[in-house]
PDB file of C-alpha atoms in Angstrom:
ATOM      1  CA  MET A  26       1.472  -6.257   7.664  1.00  0.00           C
ATOM      2  CA  ASP A  27      -1.765  -4.511   8.420  1.00  0.00           C
ATOM      3  CA  PRO A  28      -4.406  -5.815   5.975  1.00  0.00           C
ATOM      4  CA  ALA A  29      -6.447  -2.659   6.590  1.00  0.00           C
ATOM      5  CA  CYS A  30      -3.801  -0.817   4.554  1.00  0.00           C
ATOM      6  CA  GLY A  31      -5.392  -1.869   1.266  1.00  0.00           C
ATOM      7  CA  LEU A  32      -3.946  -4.000  -1.481  1.00  0.00           C
ATOM      8  CA  GLN A  33      -0.399  -5.312  -1.276  1.00  0.00           C
ATOM      9  CA  VAL A  34       1.637  -4.950  -4.478  1.00  0.00           C
ATOM     10  CA  VAL A  35       4.862  -6.939  -4.658  1.00  0.00           C
ATOM     11  CA  LEU A  36       7.649  -6.309  -7.184  1.00  0.00           C
ATOM     12  CA  VAL A  37      10.213  -9.098  -7.154  1.00  0.00           C
ATOM     13  CA  GLU A  38      13.662  -7.868  -8.204  1.00  0.00           C
ATOM     14  CA  PRO A  39      12.476  -4.935 -10.348  1.00  0.00           C
ATOM     15  CA  GLU A  40      14.991  -3.827 -12.974  1.00  0.00           C
ATOM     16  CA  ILE A  41      13.682  -0.666 -14.657  1.00  0.00           C
ATOM     17  CA  PRO A  42      13.471   2.493 -12.528  1.00  0.00           C
ATOM     18  CA  PRO A  43      10.582   4.215 -14.364  1.00  0.00           C
ATOM     19  CA  ASN A  44       8.415   1.093 -14.035  1.00  0.00           C
ATOM     20  CA  THR A  45       8.968   0.986 -10.288  1.00  0.00           C
ATOM     21  CA  GLY A  46       8.337   4.724 -10.038  1.00  0.00           C
ATOM     22  CA  ASN A  47       5.067   4.379 -11.952  1.00  0.00           C
ATOM     23  CA  VAL A  48       3.981   1.523  -9.693  1.00  0.00           C
ATOM     24  CA  ALA A  49       4.831   3.622  -6.636  1.00  0.00           C
ATOM     25  CA  ARG A  50       2.640   6.427  -7.971  1.00  0.00           C
ATOM     26  CA  LEU A  51      -0.185   3.939  -8.591  1.00  0.00           C
ATOM     27  CA  CYS A  52       0.188   2.603  -5.045  1.00  0.00           C
ATOM     28  CA  ALA A  53       0.015   6.115  -3.623  1.00  0.00           C
ATOM     29  CA  ALA A  54      -3.121   6.937  -5.624  1.00  0.00           C
ATOM     30  CA  THR A  55      -4.872   3.699  -4.633  1.00  0.00           C
ATOM     31  CA  ARG A  56      -3.558   3.530  -1.050  1.00  0.00           C
ATOM     32  CA  SER A  57      -1.959   0.195  -1.837  1.00  0.00           C
ATOM     33  CA  THR A  58       1.202  -0.929  -0.049  1.00  0.00           C
ATOM     34  CA  LEU A  59       4.269  -1.515  -2.210  1.00  0.00           C
ATOM     35  CA  HIS A  60       6.793  -4.251  -1.407  1.00  0.00           C
ATOM     36  CA  LEU A  61      10.137  -4.071  -3.227  1.00  0.00           C
ATOM     37  CA  ILE A  62      12.195  -7.254  -3.075  1.00  0.00           C
ATOM     38  CA  GLU A  63      15.939  -7.092  -3.721  1.00  0.00           C
ATOM     39  CA  PRO A  64      18.147  -7.275  -5.617  1.00  0.00           C
ATOM     40  CA  PHE A  65      17.126  -4.266  -7.721  1.00  0.00           C
ATOM     41  CA  GLY A  66      18.413  -3.426 -11.195  1.00  0.00           C
ATOM     42  CA  PHE A  67      18.932   0.180 -10.047  1.00  0.00           C
ATOM     43  CA  ARG A  68      19.688   2.263  -6.976  1.00  0.00           C
ATOM     44  CA  LEU A  69      16.758   3.667  -5.016  1.00  0.00           C
ATOM     45  CA  GLU A  70      18.323   7.107  -5.461  1.00  0.00           C
ATOM     46  CA  ASP A  71      17.975   6.791  -9.266  1.00  0.00           C
ATOM     47  CA  ARG A  72      16.574  10.003 -10.741  1.00  0.00           C
ATOM     48  CA  ASP A  73      14.398   8.103 -13.251  1.00  0.00           C
ATOM     49  CA  LEU A  74      12.789   6.233 -10.362  1.00  0.00           C
ATOM     50  CA  LYS A  75      12.052   9.489  -8.555  1.00  0.00           C
ATOM     51  CA  ARG A  76      10.877  11.246 -11.733  1.00  0.00           C
ATOM     52  CA  ALA A  77       8.391   8.484 -12.609  1.00  0.00           C
ATOM     53  CA  GLY A  78       7.051   8.487  -9.043  1.00  0.00           C
ATOM     54  CA  MET A  79       6.933  12.287  -9.138  1.00  0.00           C
ATOM     55  CA  ASP A  80       6.207  13.776  -5.745  1.00  0.00           C
ATOM     56  CA  TYR A  81       4.116  10.753  -4.742  1.00  0.00           C
ATOM     57  CA  TRP A  82       6.910   8.867  -2.966  1.00  0.00           C
ATOM     58  CA  GLU A  83       6.106  10.653   0.298  1.00  0.00           C
ATOM     59  CA  HIS A  84       2.563   9.249   0.096  1.00  0.00           C
ATOM     60  CA  VAL A  85       3.520   5.635  -0.625  1.00  0.00           C
ATOM     61  CA  ARG A  86       3.505   2.991   2.087  1.00  0.00           C
ATOM     62  CA  TRP A  87       6.380   0.805   1.016  1.00  0.00           C
ATOM     63  CA  HIS A  88       8.732  -1.817   2.348  1.00  0.00           C
ATOM     64  CA  ARG A  89      12.128  -2.937   1.158  1.00  0.00           C
ATOM     65  CA  TRP A  90      12.972  -6.627   1.565  1.00  0.00           C
ATOM     66  CA  ALA A  91      16.461  -8.154   1.287  1.00  0.00           C
ATOM     67  CA  ASN A  92      15.087 -11.220  -0.507  1.00  0.00           C
ATOM     68  CA  TRP A  93      11.985 -13.309  -1.162  1.00  0.00           C
ATOM     69  CA  GLU A  94      12.383 -15.376   1.998  1.00  0.00           C
ATOM     70  CA  ALA A  95      12.449 -12.290   4.244  1.00  0.00           C
ATOM     71  CA  PHE A  96       9.327 -10.951   2.543  1.00  0.00           C
ATOM     72  CA  ARG A  97       7.554 -14.320   2.677  1.00  0.00           C
ATOM     73  CA  ARG A  98       8.089 -14.582   6.447  1.00  0.00           C
ATOM     74  CA  SER A  99       6.233 -11.255   6.856  1.00  0.00           C
ATOM     75  CA  VAL A 100       3.094 -12.384   5.035  1.00  0.00           C
ATOM     76  CA  PRO A 101       0.211 -13.352   7.352  1.00  0.00           C
ATOM     77  CA  PRO A 102      -0.751 -17.029   7.067  1.00  0.00           C
ATOM     78  CA  THR A 103      -4.309 -16.121   6.016  1.00  0.00           C
ATOM     79  CA  ALA A 104      -3.192 -13.952   3.088  1.00  0.00           C
ATOM     80  CA  ARG A 105      -3.188 -15.233  -0.479  1.00  0.00           C
ATOM     81  CA  LEU A 106      -0.408 -14.564  -2.948  1.00  0.00           C
ATOM     82  CA  TRP A 107      -1.530 -14.073  -6.550  1.00  0.00           C
ATOM     83  CA  TYR A 108       1.299 -14.574  -9.051  1.00  0.00           C
ATOM     84  CA  VAL A 109       0.775 -12.580 -12.247  1.00  0.00           C
ATOM     85  CA  GLU A 110       2.822 -14.122 -15.045  1.00  0.00           C
ATOM     86  CA  SER A 111       2.279 -15.121 -18.663  1.00  0.00           C
ATOM     87  CA  GLY A 112       1.115 -18.660 -19.284  1.00  0.00           C
ATOM     88  CA  GLY A 113      -1.070 -18.819 -16.187  1.00  0.00           C
ATOM     89  CA  PRO A 114      -4.058 -21.174 -16.232  1.00  0.00           C
ATOM     90  CA  ARG A 115      -6.477 -18.378 -15.182  1.00  0.00           C
ATOM     91  CA  ARG A 116      -7.072 -14.867 -16.432  1.00  0.00           C
ATOM     92  CA  TYR A 117      -6.627 -12.138 -13.827  1.00  0.00           C
ATOM     93  CA  ASP A 118     -10.299 -11.150 -14.112  1.00  0.00           C
ATOM     94  CA  GLU A 119     -11.376 -14.683 -13.153  1.00  0.00           C
ATOM     95  CA  ALA A 120      -9.741 -14.431  -9.733  1.00  0.00           C
ATOM     96  CA  ARG A 121     -11.773 -13.262  -6.730  1.00  0.00           C
ATOM     97  CA  PHE A 122      -9.516 -10.883  -4.864  1.00  0.00           C
ATOM     98  CA  GLY A 123      -9.836 -10.265  -1.146  1.00  0.00           C
ATOM     99  CA  PRO A 124      -8.683  -7.425   1.104  1.00  0.00           C
ATOM    100  CA  THR A 125      -5.680  -9.358   2.464  1.00  0.00           C
ATOM    101  CA  ASP A 126      -4.356 -10.538  -0.909  1.00  0.00           C
ATOM    102  CA  TYR A 127      -0.916  -9.826  -2.327  1.00  0.00           C
ATOM    103  CA  LEU A 128      -0.381  -9.229  -6.053  1.00  0.00           C
ATOM    104  CA  VAL A 129       3.070 -10.507  -7.034  1.00  0.00           C
ATOM    105  CA  PHE A 130       4.892  -9.404 -10.200  1.00  0.00           C
ATOM    106  CA  GLY A 131       8.323 -10.511 -11.416  1.00  0.00           C
ATOM    107  CA  ARG A 132      11.351  -8.994 -13.076  1.00  0.00           C
ATOM    108  CA  GLU A 133      10.839  -7.263 -16.390  1.00  0.00           C
ATOM    109  CA  THR A 134      13.286  -9.549 -18.226  1.00  0.00           C
ATOM    110  CA  ALA A 135      12.726 -12.890 -16.486  1.00  0.00           C
ATOM    111  CA  GLY A 136       9.327 -12.804 -14.787  1.00  0.00           C
ATOM    112  CA  LEU A 137       8.688 -14.975 -11.758  1.00  0.00           C
ATOM    113  CA  PRO A 138      10.459 -18.270 -11.027  1.00  0.00           C
ATOM    114  CA  ARG A 139       8.641 -21.161 -12.698  1.00  0.00           C
ATOM    115  CA  ALA A 140       8.893 -23.213  -9.484  1.00  0.00           C
ATOM    116  CA  TRP A 141       6.703 -20.691  -7.606  1.00  0.00           C
ATOM    117  CA  LEU A 142       4.088 -20.806 -10.355  1.00  0.00           C
ATOM    118  CA  THR A 143       3.895 -24.566 -10.724  1.00  0.00           C
ATOM    119  CA  ALA A 144       3.828 -25.014  -6.940  1.00  0.00           C
ATOM    120  CA  ASP A 145       0.657 -22.890  -6.717  1.00  0.00           C
ATOM    121  CA  PRO A 146      -1.102 -23.002 -10.119  1.00  0.00           C
ATOM    122  CA  GLU A 147      -4.450 -22.074  -8.538  1.00  0.00           C
ATOM    123  CA  HIS A 148      -3.016 -18.597  -7.838  1.00  0.00           C
ATOM    124  CA  TRP A 149      -1.095 -18.180 -11.107  1.00  0.00           C
ATOM    125  CA  LEU A 150      -2.833 -15.517 -13.200  1.00  0.00           C
ATOM    126  CA  ARG A 151      -2.257 -14.287 -16.728  1.00  0.00           C
ATOM    127  CA  ILE A 152      -3.193 -11.127 -18.572  1.00  0.00           C
ATOM    128  CA  PRO A 153      -4.605 -12.141 -21.975  1.00  0.00           C
ATOM    129  CA  MET A 154      -2.783 -10.996 -25.089  1.00  0.00           C
ATOM    130  CA  SER A 155      -3.937 -11.537 -28.679  1.00  0.00           C
ATOM    131  CA  HIS A 156      -0.908 -11.002 -30.925  1.00  0.00           C
ATOM    132  CA  PRO A 157       1.316 -14.102 -31.104  1.00  0.00           C
ATOM    133  CA  GLU A 158       4.497 -12.019 -31.496  1.00  0.00           C
ATOM    134  CA  ALA A 159       3.837  -9.897 -28.393  1.00  0.00           C
ATOM    135  CA  ARG A 160       5.951 -11.396 -25.594  1.00  0.00           C
ATOM    136  CA  SER A 161       4.791  -9.232 -22.713  1.00  0.00           C
ATOM    137  CA  LEU A 162       3.262  -5.979 -21.547  1.00  0.00           C
ATOM    138  CA  ASN A 163       4.983  -3.224 -19.598  1.00  0.00           C
ATOM    139  CA  LEU A 164       5.259  -4.105 -15.915  1.00  0.00           C
ATOM    140  CA  SER A 165       3.603  -0.934 -14.620  1.00  0.00           C
ATOM    141  CA  ASN A 166       0.687  -1.447 -17.044  1.00  0.00           C
ATOM    142  CA  CYS A 167       0.241  -5.011 -15.784  1.00  0.00           C
ATOM    143  CA  VAL A 168       0.206  -3.860 -12.176  1.00  0.00           C
ATOM    144  CA  ALA A 169      -2.373  -1.175 -12.973  1.00  0.00           C
ATOM    145  CA  LEU A 170      -4.682  -3.656 -14.732  1.00  0.00           C
ATOM    146  CA  VAL A 171      -4.694  -6.118 -11.853  1.00  0.00           C
ATOM    147  CA  VAL A 172      -4.829  -3.517  -9.061  1.00  0.00           C
ATOM    148  CA  PHE A 173      -7.862  -1.831 -10.585  1.00  0.00           C
ATOM    149  CA  GLU A 174      -9.624  -5.160 -11.165  1.00  0.00           C
ATOM    150  CA  ALA A 175      -9.057  -6.077  -7.499  1.00  0.00           C
ATOM    151  CA  LEU A 176     -10.316  -2.645  -6.397  1.00  0.00           C
ATOM    152  CA  ARG A 177     -13.339  -2.896  -8.713  1.00  0.00           C
ATOM    153  CA  GLN A 178     -14.278  -6.218  -7.142  1.00  0.00           C
ATOM    154  CA  GLN A 179     -14.082  -4.612  -3.709  1.00  0.00           C
ATOM    155  CA  GLY A 180     -16.204  -1.601  -4.686  1.00  0.00           C
ATOM    156  CA  PHE A 181     -13.263   0.824  -4.893  1.00  0.00           C
ATOM    157  CA  PRO A 182     -12.914   1.274  -1.123  1.00  0.00           C
ATOM    158  CA  GLY A 183     -11.846   4.745  -0.052  1.00  0.00           C
ATOM    159  CA  GLU A 184     -12.539   6.333  -3.438  1.00  0.00           C
ATOM    160  CA  ARG A 185     -12.365  10.093  -3.248  1.00  0.00           C
ATOM    161  CA  ILE A 186     -14.318  11.922  -5.938  1.00  0.00           C
ATOM    162  CA  ARG A 187     -12.887  15.256  -6.991  1.00  0.00           C
ATOM    163  CA  GLY A 188     -15.121  17.915  -8.267  1.00  0.00           C
TER     164      GLY A 188
END
């Protein structure tokens, strides 16, 4: 992977087509690279996936991976993987993101495997929530929060101002 391509957003086994489409649109707008790791809970031809991504799919740099191991082998040894999952010991805004970092998000219904999180707790991040009955936030909202925090820390490289 070329780290000059901006942030790397990783969706592990995404299940809901509109969420993945929204993340694809976000990646296009921010020039982030999207990594989709199988198995998916939908077909890539799904109309809801395409509708949520609108006409942005042609502008998204994205990769499809057969499984986590295939993806993991592609990651440069100097890159850091940040796992965004509830219960993390650090808030996402406490992390210091770098240009070669990967932001990893899990399945909508199951999240990321606990073994990955406990094996690397220093890179396990949470998004704070206040209501005790709220179990989670929408996946595409979570990705947007963390992507924009990482971009903010880096001075929003490549920002194009319309006007």
